[in-house]
Amino acid sequence: RQHVASMGIVVLLLTLFIRLLTSPILYKSYLSGAKMKALKPEVDALKAKFTDKSGTLDQQAFGVEQMKLWRSAGVSPLGGCLPALLQIPIFMSLYYFFQSNISLRGQNFLWAKDLAAYDSIYTFGHIPIISTVYGDHISLFTLTATLTSLLISIYSMSNMQDNSNPVMKYMPYIFPILLLGVFNNLPSALTWYYTVSNIVTLGIQFVINKYIIDQDRKSVV
């Protein structure tokens, strides 16, 4: 039983090890995003400065001044894309690893009875269209991975300089909803990894905003 339970801990430690290796790159990306959020009042002031009486924004002049502001603060406008891009090759590698790793088969962890298969907590049977896209069951680790991804998406949306576009308001919900269908039939070891990785991401972002960015505001804003 101890060996069986430890397999989930092994995945947890593997996740933390991967995040430790990638932390220098991801830290800079998250810090850049936090700084961008802190600079939003200055960006709004620039936008008002280069908007004429008719409400037309001088995009070229505004863009030049905005880039100057971001450079002075050490902000990379593309930095927020890096965590998602870096996650893709890691996720695919772990997908094939967990699929072929026979040591995970039949090993349970928490509510998952088999880390090499999905962790169904409820089977509702075949429902047209829904079963084709989502499946005939509910995987709990898929729900935790989706929820944590949703929280990260909402946070990232709050860092955007202009979120007044009605379409953009729904963007944080699109990717997590897609995860429901994609992750529901994946090995629970993989969705457990994704959940832990997301929790680490949320923790890093909280620490940066709570304890680091306030100090940086004094020097960059």
GROMACS .gro file of C-alpha atoms in nm:
model
  221
    1ARG     CA    1   0.000   0.000   0.000
    2GLN     CA    2   0.284   0.237   0.084
    3HIS     CA    3   0.447   0.170  -0.253
    4VAL     CA    4   0.117   0.221  -0.434
    5ALA     CA    5   0.048   0.550  -0.259
    6SER     CA    6   0.403   0.669  -0.326
    7MET     CA    7   0.354   0.664  -0.704
    8GLY     CA    8   0.140   0.975  -0.684
    9ILE     CA    9   0.407   1.135  -0.467
   10VAL     CA   10   0.666   1.043  -0.731
   11VAL     CA   11   0.461   1.233  -0.990
   12LEU     CA   12   0.437   1.524  -0.745
   13LEU     CA   13   0.814   1.530  -0.693
   14LEU     CA   14   0.872   1.498  -1.068
   15THR     CA   15   0.647   1.799  -1.124
   16LEU     CA   16   0.831   2.005  -0.863
   17PHE     CA   17   1.165   1.903  -1.016
   18ILE     CA   18   1.054   2.011  -1.363
   19ARG     CA   19   0.925   2.341  -1.228
   20LEU     CA   20   1.254   2.394  -1.045
   21LEU     CA   21   1.450   2.347  -1.368
   22THR     CA   22   1.228   2.590  -1.559
   23SER     CA   23   1.179   2.837  -1.273
   24PRO     CA   24   1.443   3.094  -1.379
   25ILE     CA   25   1.280   3.142  -1.720
   26LEU     CA   26   0.924   3.129  -1.590
   27TYR     CA   27   1.001   3.361  -1.299
   28LYS     CA   28   1.113   3.634  -1.537
   29SER     CA   29   0.798   3.584  -1.742
   30TYR     CA   30   0.565   3.603  -1.442
   31LEU     CA   31   0.753   3.904  -1.303
   32SER     CA   32   0.720   4.078  -1.639
   33GLY     CA   33   0.345   4.014  -1.635
   34ALA     CA   34   0.314   4.146  -1.281
   35LYS     CA   35   0.505   4.460  -1.374
   36MET     CA   36   0.279   4.507  -1.675
   37LYS     CA   37  -0.020   4.502  -1.443
   38ALA     CA   38   0.148   4.752  -1.210
   39LEU     CA   39   0.218   4.984  -1.504
   40LYS     CA   40  -0.143   4.987  -1.621
   41PRO     CA   41  -0.220   5.333  -1.467
   42GLU     CA   42   0.077   5.481  -1.656
   43VAL     CA   43  -0.032   5.311  -1.979
   44ASP     CA   44  -0.386   5.445  -1.931
   45ALA     CA   45  -0.240   5.793  -1.881
   46LEU     CA   46  -0.043   5.760  -2.205
   47LYS     CA   47  -0.354   5.644  -2.386
   48ALA     CA   48  -0.545   5.950  -2.262
   49LYS     CA   49  -0.254   6.174  -2.362
   50PHE     CA   50  -0.254   6.052  -2.723
   51THR     CA   51  -0.632   6.046  -2.763
   52ASP     CA   52  -0.775   6.355  -2.930
   53LYS     CA   53  -1.104   6.526  -2.854
   54SER     CA   54  -1.290   6.307  -3.102
   55GLY     CA   55  -1.177   5.994  -2.913
   56THR     CA   56  -0.930   5.880  -3.177
   57LEU     CA   57  -0.611   5.726  -3.042
   58ASP     CA   58  -0.280   5.798  -3.214
   59GLN     CA   59  -0.173   5.433  -3.222
   60GLN     CA   60   0.180   5.498  -3.349
   61ALA     CA   61   0.271   5.762  -3.091
   62PHE     CA   62   0.104   5.567  -2.813
   63GLY     CA   63   0.281   5.246  -2.912
   64VAL     CA   64   0.623   5.413  -2.913
   65GLU     CA   65   0.575   5.566  -2.569
   66GLN     CA   66   0.427   5.245  -2.430
   67MET     CA   67   0.729   5.046  -2.545
   68LYS     CA   68   0.960   5.304  -2.386
   69LEU     CA   69   0.772   5.265  -2.058
   70TRP     CA   70   0.786   4.887  -2.073
   71ARG     CA   71   1.158   4.885  -2.155
   72SER     CA   72   1.234   5.115  -1.863
   73ALA     CA   73   1.052   4.871  -1.634
   74GLY     CA   74   1.208   4.559  -1.786
   75VAL     CA   75   0.876   4.436  -1.925
   76SER     CA   76   0.855   4.199  -2.220
   77PRO     CA   77   0.514   4.215  -2.394
   78LEU     CA   78   0.560   3.858  -2.519
   79GLY     CA   79   0.675   3.726  -2.184
   80GLY     CA   80   0.329   3.604  -2.087
   81CYS     CA   81   0.327   3.356  -2.377
   82LEU     CA   82   0.643   3.179  -2.261
   83PRO     CA   83   0.492   2.962  -1.982
   84ALA     CA   84   0.227   2.823  -2.217
   85LEU     CA   85   0.480   2.756  -2.496
   86LEU     CA   86   0.724   2.592  -2.257
   87GLN     CA   87   0.449   2.371  -2.118
   88ILE     CA   88   0.368   2.213  -2.455
   89PRO     CA   89   0.687   2.003  -2.514
   90ILE     CA   90   0.701   1.906  -2.146
   91PHE     CA   91   0.337   1.801  -2.147
   92MET     CA   92   0.376   1.595  -2.465
   93SER     CA   93   0.687   1.421  -2.330
   94LEU     CA   94   0.509   1.330  -2.007
   95TYR     CA   95   0.203   1.217  -2.202
   96TYR     CA   96   0.401   0.950  -2.385
   97PHE     CA   97   0.601   0.869  -2.070
   98PHE     CA   98   0.293   0.808  -1.855
   99GLN     CA   99   0.122   0.614  -2.135
  100SER     CA  100   0.413   0.371  -2.172
  101ASN     CA  101   0.529   0.349  -1.809
  102ILE     CA  102   0.408   0.010  -1.689
  103SER     CA  103   0.500   0.090  -1.327
  104LEU     CA  104   0.201   0.323  -1.311
  105ARG     CA  105  -0.050   0.062  -1.420
  106GLY     CA  106  -0.278  -0.049  -1.140
  107GLN     CA  107  -0.121   0.199  -0.899
  108ASN     CA  108  -0.375   0.409  -0.710
  109PHE     CA  109  -0.337   0.750  -0.552
  110LEU     CA  110  -0.600   0.942  -0.356
  111TRP     CA  111  -0.924   0.866  -0.546
  112ALA     CA  112  -0.752   0.747  -0.866
  113LYS     CA  113  -0.758   0.367  -0.888
  114ASP     CA  114  -0.509   0.351  -1.176
  115LEU     CA  115  -0.261   0.630  -1.249
  116ALA     CA  116  -0.221   0.500  -1.603
  117ALA     CA  117  -0.594   0.550  -1.672
  118TYR     CA  118  -0.844   0.829  -1.615
  119ASP     CA  119  -0.973   0.877  -1.258
  120SER     CA  120  -1.347   0.844  -1.306
  121ILE     CA  121  -1.554   0.942  -1.003
  122TYR     CA  122  -1.886   0.912  -1.182
  123THR     CA  123  -2.004   0.736  -1.499
  124PHE     CA  124  -2.322   0.876  -1.653
  125GLY     CA  125  -2.341   0.656  -1.963
  126HIS     CA  126  -2.366   0.746  -2.327
  127ILE     CA  127  -2.513   1.085  -2.415
  128PRO     CA  128  -2.516   1.187  -2.784
  129ILE     CA  129  -2.256   1.452  -2.876
  130ILE     CA  130  -2.147   1.497  -2.511
  131SER     CA  131  -2.004   1.147  -2.492
  132THR     CA  132  -1.824   1.198  -2.823
  133VAL     CA  133  -1.655   1.519  -2.709
  134TYR     CA  134  -1.626   1.470  -2.333
  135GLY     CA  135  -1.673   1.099  -2.264
  136ASP     CA  136  -1.915   0.903  -2.049
  137HIS     CA  137  -1.756   0.982  -1.714
  138ILE     CA  138  -1.621   1.261  -1.491
  139SER     CA  139  -1.250   1.262  -1.405
  140LEU     CA  140  -1.179   1.455  -1.087
  141PHE     CA  141  -0.815   1.537  -1.164
  142THR     CA  142  -0.939   1.679  -1.493
  143LEU     CA  143  -1.170   1.909  -1.296
  144THR     CA  144  -0.886   2.024  -1.067
  145ALA     CA  145  -0.659   2.083  -1.368
  146THR     CA  146  -0.937   2.279  -1.540
  147LEU     CA  147  -1.017   2.488  -1.232
  148THR     CA  148  -0.654   2.583  -1.170
  149SER     CA  149  -0.610   2.663  -1.541
  150LEU     CA  150  -0.917   2.886  -1.520
  151LEU     CA  151  -0.769   3.076  -1.225
  152ILE     CA  152  -0.443   3.126  -1.417
  153SER     CA  153  -0.633   3.246  -1.725
  154ILE     CA  154  -0.835   3.495  -1.520
  155TYR     CA  155  -0.516   3.625  -1.361
  156SER     CA  156  -0.349   3.661  -1.701
  157MET     CA  157  -0.655   3.846  -1.831
  158SER     CA  158  -0.627   4.093  -1.543
  159ASN     CA  159  -0.273   4.175  -1.659
  160MET     CA  160  -0.387   4.278  -2.006
  161GLN     CA  161  -0.362   4.648  -2.077
  162ASP     CA  162  -0.688   4.661  -2.269
  163ASN     CA  163  -0.957   4.414  -2.169
  164SER     CA  164  -1.251   4.627  -2.274
  165ASN     CA  165  -1.308   4.416  -2.585
  166PRO     CA  166  -1.622   4.206  -2.517
  167VAL     CA  167  -1.471   3.909  -2.701
  168MET     CA  168  -1.158   3.917  -2.485
  169LYS     CA  169  -1.369   3.895  -2.171
  170TYR     CA  170  -1.459   3.538  -2.262
  171MET     CA  171  -1.105   3.431  -2.354
  172PRO     CA  172  -1.008   3.309  -2.002
  173TYR     CA  173  -1.289   3.053  -2.018
  174ILE     CA  174  -1.222   2.906  -2.363
  175PHE     CA  175  -0.896   2.721  -2.294
  176PRO     CA  176  -1.011   2.564  -1.962
  177ILE     CA  177  -1.334   2.447  -2.127
  178LEU     CA  178  -1.130   2.284  -2.404
  179LEU     CA  179  -0.924   2.109  -2.137
  180LEU     CA  180  -1.237   1.938  -2.006
  181GLY     CA  181  -1.278   1.749  -2.331
  182VAL     CA  182  -0.909   1.689  -2.398
  183PHE     CA  183  -0.803   1.583  -2.047
  184ASN     CA  184  -1.104   1.374  -1.943
  185ASN     CA  185  -0.969   1.052  -2.097
  186LEU     CA  186  -0.600   1.109  -2.025
  187PRO     CA  187  -0.403   0.915  -1.759
  188SER     CA  188  -0.471   1.051  -1.411
  189ALA     CA  189  -0.095   1.078  -1.354
  190LEU     CA  190  -0.085   1.340  -1.629
  191THR     CA  191  -0.382   1.542  -1.504
  192TRP     CA  192  -0.239   1.518  -1.151
  193TYR     CA  193   0.089   1.658  -1.286
  194TYR     CA  194  -0.095   1.942  -1.461
  195THR     CA  195  -0.288   2.025  -1.142
  196VAL     CA  196   0.029   2.044  -0.932
  197SER     CA  197   0.206   2.248  -1.199
  198ASN     CA  198  -0.083   2.496  -1.207
  199ILE     CA  199  -0.086   2.525  -0.827
  200VAL     CA  200   0.286   2.605  -0.833
  201THR     CA  201   0.220   2.869  -1.101
  202LEU     CA  202  -0.054   3.030  -0.892
  203GLY     CA  203   0.175   3.028  -0.588
  204ILE     CA  204   0.458   3.197  -0.778
  205GLN     CA  205   0.225   3.462  -0.918
  206PHE     CA  206   0.081   3.531  -0.572
  207VAL     CA  207   0.426   3.570  -0.416
  208ILE     CA  208   0.541   3.801  -0.695
  209ASN     CA  209   0.235   4.025  -0.667
  210LYS     CA  210   0.223   4.022  -0.287
  211TYR     CA  211   0.586   4.046  -0.187
  212ILE     CA  212   0.800   4.140  -0.489
  213ILE     CA  213   0.617   4.369  -0.729
  214ASP     CA  214   0.548   4.630  -0.459
  215GLN     CA  215   0.924   4.679  -0.422
  216ASP     CA  216   0.968   4.694  -0.799
  217ARG     CA  217   0.693   4.956  -0.831
  218LYS     CA  218   0.909   5.199  -0.637
  219SER     CA  219   1.194   5.162  -0.884
  220VAL     CA  220   1.016   5.123  -1.215
  221VAL     CA  221   0.697   5.329  -1.184
   0.00000   0.00000   0.00000
